[in-house]
Short mmCIF file of C-alpha atoms and ligand atoms in Angstrom, two decimals:
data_model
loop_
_atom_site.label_atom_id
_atom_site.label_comp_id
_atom_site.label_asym_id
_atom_site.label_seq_id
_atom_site.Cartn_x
_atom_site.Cartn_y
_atom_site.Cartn_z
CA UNK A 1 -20.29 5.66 0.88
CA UNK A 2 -17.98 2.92 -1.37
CA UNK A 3 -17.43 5.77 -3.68
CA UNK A 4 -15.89 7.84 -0.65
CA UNK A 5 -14.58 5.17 1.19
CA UNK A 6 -12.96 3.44 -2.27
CA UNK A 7 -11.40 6.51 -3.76
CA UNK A 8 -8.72 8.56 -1.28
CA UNK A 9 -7.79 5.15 0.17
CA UNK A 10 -6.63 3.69 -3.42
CA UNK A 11 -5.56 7.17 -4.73
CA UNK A 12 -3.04 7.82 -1.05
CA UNK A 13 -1.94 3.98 -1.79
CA UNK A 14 -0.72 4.61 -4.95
CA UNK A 15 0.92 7.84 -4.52
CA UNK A 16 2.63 6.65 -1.14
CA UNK A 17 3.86 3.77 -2.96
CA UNK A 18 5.54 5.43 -5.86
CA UNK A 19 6.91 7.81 -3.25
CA UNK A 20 8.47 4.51 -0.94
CA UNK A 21 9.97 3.32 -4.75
CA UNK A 22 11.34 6.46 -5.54
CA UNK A 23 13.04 6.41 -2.34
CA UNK A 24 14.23 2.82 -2.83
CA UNK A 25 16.19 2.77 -6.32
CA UNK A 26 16.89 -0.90 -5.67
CA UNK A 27 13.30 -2.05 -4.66
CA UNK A 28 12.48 -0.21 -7.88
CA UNK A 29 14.57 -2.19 -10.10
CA UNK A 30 13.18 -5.40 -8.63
CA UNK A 31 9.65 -4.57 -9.22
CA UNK A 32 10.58 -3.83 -12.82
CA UNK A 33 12.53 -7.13 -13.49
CA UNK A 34 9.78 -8.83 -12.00
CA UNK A 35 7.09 -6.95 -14.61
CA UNK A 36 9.37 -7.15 -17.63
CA UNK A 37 9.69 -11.16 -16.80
CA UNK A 38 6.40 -12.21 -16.60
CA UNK A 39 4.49 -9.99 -18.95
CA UNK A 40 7.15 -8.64 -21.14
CA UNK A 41 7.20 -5.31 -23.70
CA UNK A 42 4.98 -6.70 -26.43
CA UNK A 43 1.50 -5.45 -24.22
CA UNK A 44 -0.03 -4.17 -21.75
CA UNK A 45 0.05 -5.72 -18.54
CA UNK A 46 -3.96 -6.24 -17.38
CA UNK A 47 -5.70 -8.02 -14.12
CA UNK A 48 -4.68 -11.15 -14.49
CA UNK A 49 -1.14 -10.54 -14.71
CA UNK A 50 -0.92 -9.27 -10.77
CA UNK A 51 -1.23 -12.89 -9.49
CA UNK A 52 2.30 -13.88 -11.84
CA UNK A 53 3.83 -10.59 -9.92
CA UNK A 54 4.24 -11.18 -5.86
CA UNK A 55 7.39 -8.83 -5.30
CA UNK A 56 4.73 -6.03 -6.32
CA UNK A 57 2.14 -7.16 -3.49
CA UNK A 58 4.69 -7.41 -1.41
CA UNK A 59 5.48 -3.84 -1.77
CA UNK A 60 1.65 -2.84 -2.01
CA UNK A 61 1.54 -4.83 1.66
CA UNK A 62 4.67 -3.18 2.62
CA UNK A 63 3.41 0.06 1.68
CA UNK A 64 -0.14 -0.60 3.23
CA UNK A 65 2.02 -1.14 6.89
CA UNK A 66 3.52 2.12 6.63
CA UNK A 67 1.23 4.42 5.28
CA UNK A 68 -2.08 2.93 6.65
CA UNK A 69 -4.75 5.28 4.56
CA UNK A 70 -7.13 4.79 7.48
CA UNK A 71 -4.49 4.70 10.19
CA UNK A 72 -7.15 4.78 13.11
CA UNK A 73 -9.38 2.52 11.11
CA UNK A 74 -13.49 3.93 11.77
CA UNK A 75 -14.36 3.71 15.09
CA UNK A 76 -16.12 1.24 16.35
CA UNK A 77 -18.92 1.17 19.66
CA UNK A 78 -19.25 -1.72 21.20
CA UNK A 79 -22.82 -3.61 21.16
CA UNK A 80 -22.25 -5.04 24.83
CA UNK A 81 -19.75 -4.71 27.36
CA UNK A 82 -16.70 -6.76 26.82
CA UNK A 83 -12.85 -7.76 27.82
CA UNK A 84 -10.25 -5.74 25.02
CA UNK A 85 -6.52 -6.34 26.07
CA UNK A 86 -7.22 -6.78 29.80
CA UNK A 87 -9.46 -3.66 29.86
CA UNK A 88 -13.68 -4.19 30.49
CA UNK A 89 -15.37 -2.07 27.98
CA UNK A 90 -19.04 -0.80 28.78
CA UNK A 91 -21.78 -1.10 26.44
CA UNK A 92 -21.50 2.09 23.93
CA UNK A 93 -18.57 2.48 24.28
CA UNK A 94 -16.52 4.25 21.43
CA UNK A 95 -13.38 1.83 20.37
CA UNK A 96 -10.48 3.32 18.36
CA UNK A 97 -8.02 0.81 17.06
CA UNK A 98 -4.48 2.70 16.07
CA UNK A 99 -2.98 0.72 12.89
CA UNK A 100 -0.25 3.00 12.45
CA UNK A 101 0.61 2.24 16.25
CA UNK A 102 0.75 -1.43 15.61
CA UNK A 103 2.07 -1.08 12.23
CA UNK A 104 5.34 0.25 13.32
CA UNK A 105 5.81 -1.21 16.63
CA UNK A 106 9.46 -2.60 17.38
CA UNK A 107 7.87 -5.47 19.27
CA UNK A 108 6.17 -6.61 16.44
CA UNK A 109 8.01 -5.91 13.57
CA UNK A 110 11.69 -5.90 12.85
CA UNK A 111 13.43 -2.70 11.54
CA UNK A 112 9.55 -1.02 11.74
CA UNK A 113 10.03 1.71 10.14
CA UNK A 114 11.80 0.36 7.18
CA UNK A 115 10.70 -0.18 3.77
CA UNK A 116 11.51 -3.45 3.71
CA UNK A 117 8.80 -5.27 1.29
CA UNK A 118 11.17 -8.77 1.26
CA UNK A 119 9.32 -9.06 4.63
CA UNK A 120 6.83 -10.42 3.18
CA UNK A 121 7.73 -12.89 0.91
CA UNK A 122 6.40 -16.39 1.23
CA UNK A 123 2.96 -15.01 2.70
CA UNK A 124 1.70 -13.96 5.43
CA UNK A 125 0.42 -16.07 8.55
CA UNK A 126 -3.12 -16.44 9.96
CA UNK A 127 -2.44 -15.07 13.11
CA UNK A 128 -0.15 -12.22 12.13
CA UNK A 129 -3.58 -10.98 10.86
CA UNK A 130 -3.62 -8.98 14.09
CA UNK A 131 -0.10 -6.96 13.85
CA UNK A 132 -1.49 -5.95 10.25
CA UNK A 133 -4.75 -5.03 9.14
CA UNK A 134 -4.83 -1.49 6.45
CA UNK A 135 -8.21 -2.71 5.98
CA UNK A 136 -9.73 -3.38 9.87
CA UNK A 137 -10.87 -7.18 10.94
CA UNK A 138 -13.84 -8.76 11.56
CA UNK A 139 -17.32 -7.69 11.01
CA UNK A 140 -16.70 -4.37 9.83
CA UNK A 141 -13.46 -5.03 7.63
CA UNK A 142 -13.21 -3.20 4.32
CA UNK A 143 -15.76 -5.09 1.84
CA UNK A 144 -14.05 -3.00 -0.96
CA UNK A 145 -10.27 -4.83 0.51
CA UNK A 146 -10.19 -7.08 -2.84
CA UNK A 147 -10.89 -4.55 -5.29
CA UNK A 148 -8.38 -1.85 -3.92
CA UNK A 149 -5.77 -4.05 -3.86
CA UNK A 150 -6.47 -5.13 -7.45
CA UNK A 151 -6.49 -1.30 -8.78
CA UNK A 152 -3.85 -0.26 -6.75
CA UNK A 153 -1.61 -3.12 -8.26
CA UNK A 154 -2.63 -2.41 -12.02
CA UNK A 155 -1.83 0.84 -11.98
CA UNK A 156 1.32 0.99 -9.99
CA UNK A 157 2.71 -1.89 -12.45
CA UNK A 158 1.60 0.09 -15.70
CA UNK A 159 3.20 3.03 -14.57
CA UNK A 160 6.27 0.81 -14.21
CA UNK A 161 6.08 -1.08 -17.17
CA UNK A 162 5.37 1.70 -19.21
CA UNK A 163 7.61 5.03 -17.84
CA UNK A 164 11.08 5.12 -16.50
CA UNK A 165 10.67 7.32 -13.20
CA UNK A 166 13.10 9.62 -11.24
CA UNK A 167 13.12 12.14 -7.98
CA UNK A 168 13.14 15.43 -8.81
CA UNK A 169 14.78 16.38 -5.75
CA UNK A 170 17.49 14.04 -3.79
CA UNK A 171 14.92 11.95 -2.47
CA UNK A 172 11.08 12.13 -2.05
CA UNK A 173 9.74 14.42 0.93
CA UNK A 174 7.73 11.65 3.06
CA UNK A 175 6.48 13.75 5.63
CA UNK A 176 2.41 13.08 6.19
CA UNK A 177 -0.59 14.65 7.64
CA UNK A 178 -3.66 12.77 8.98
CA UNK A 179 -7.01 13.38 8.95
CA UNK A 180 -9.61 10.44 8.81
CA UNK A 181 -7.11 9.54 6.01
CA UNK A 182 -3.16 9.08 5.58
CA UNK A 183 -2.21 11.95 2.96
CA UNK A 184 1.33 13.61 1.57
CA UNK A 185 1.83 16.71 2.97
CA UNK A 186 4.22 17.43 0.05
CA UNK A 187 1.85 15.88 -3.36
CA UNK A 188 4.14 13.50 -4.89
CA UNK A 189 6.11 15.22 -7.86
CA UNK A 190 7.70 12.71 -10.20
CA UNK A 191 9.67 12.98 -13.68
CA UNK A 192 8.29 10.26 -16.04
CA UNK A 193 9.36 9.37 -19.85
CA UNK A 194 8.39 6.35 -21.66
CA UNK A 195 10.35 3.42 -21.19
CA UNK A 196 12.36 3.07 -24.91
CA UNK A 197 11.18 -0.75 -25.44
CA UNK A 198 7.69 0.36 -24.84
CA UNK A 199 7.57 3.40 -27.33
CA UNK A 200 5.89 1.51 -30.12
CA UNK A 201 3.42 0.02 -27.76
CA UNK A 202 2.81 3.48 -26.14
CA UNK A 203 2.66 5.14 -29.73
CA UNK A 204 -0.29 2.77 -31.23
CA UNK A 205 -2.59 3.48 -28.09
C1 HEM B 301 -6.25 0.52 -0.50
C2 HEM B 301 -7.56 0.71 -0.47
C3 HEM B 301 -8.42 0.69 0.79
C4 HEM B 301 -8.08 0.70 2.12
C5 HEM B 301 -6.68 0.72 2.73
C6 HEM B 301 -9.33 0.67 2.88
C7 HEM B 301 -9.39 0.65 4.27
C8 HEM B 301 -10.58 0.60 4.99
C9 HEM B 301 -10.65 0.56 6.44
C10 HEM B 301 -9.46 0.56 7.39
C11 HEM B 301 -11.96 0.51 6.78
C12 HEM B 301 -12.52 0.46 8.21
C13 HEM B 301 -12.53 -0.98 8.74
C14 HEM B 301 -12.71 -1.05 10.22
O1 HEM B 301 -12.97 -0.04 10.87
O2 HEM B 301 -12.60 -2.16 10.78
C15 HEM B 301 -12.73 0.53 5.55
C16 HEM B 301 -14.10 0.49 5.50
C17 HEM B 301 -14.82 0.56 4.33
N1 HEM B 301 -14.32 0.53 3.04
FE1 HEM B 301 -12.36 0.48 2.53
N2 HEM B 301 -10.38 0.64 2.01
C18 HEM B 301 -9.88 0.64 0.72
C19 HEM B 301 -10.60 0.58 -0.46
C20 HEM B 301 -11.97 0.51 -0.53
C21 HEM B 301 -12.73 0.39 -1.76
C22 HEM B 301 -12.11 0.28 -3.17
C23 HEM B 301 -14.05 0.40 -1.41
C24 HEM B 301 -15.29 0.28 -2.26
C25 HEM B 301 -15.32 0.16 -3.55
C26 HEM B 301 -14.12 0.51 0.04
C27 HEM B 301 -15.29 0.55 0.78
C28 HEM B 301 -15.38 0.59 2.15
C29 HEM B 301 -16.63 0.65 2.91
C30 HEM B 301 -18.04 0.72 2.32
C31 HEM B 301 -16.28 0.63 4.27
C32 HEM B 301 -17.22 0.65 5.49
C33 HEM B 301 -17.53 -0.78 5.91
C34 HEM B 301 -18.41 -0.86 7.17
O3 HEM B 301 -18.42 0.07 7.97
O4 HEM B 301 -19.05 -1.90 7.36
N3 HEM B 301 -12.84 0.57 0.53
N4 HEM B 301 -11.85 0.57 4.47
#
């Protein structure tokens, strides 16, 4: 079960961020400057470098509120009849909480459906806990939350301290299919080359 539940929703992360970055030249750049600052050329960036790097949660977050990998979360059945948003819910009853709705919803969020990771700079209240949540709430919430946040951050910023990246088309088709999980209909397809101050580095691996 962690092995399932741990491995499409890290691998889709990735993939949908590089795809939002490709798209976003500028956001790119930023991520880069940030990376280059705190950690420099002379190694390898490792775990406890992604606490000196917030820009690149912020677009992991960002990223996270678009592309939800679960986007209907599991479902859940309730142990005993309850009161959800106004509506009584019997016993049994088999709850499906939409993400992706909520995610993108102009009431909540401004300019939804842009990538706009600067949103989240400076944090991220308590209660806006319940206009976000890639990995559920409560009871149930992703025990695994921690540790794919902490891969997904490692490798996104080693493939950006390490390779210069480009479209190979105009821009990056972003067009997705769902299932229990958030996937690319179109795999991401990238052009990569070493970054030139990290050649040596990259050479004595
Ligand atoms: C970016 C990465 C990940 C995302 C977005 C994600 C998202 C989720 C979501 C939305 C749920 C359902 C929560 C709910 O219905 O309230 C879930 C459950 C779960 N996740 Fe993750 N997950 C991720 C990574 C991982 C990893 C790395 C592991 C384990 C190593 C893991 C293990 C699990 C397990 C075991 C459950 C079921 C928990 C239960 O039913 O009590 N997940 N995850």
């Amino acid at each position: 079960m962690m092995f399932i539940a741990g491995t499409e929703t890290t691998a889709n992360t990735l993939e949908w961020a590089m795809a939002l970055l490709l798209n976003h030249p500028k956001v790119m750049l930023k991520v880069k400057a940030e990376i280059d600052e705190h950690v420099g050329h002379g190694r390898l960036l490792n775990d406890s470098d992604t606490v000196k790097l917030p820009y690149l949660g912020c677009v992991i977050t960002e990223t996270l509120r678009l592309y939800p990998p679960a986007p209907l979360l599991l479902p859940h059945l309730s142990s005993e009849a309850c009161t959800a948003g106004g509506f009584d819910i019997p016993q049994g009853t088999m709850l499906v909480v939409n993400a992706w709705t909520m995610h993108r919803d102009p009431k909540l969020w401004e300019e939804p459906d842009e990538f706009k990771p600067e949103r989240f700079l400076g944090g991220f209240g308590e209660r806006e806990g319940f206009k976000y949540f890639p990995f559920g709430t409560g009871r149930r919430v992703c025990p695994g939350a921690g540790m794919g946040l902490q891969i997904v951050s490692l490798a996104l910023a080693a493939l950006i301290q390490c390779f210069e990246w480009d479209t190979i088309g105009p821009v990056e088709d972003m067009s997705h299919g769902c299932g229990i999980t958030l996937f690319k209909v179109k795999p991401l397809e990238a052009l990569c080359s070493p970054r030139r101050d990290l050649i040596t580095l990259l050479s004595h691996l």
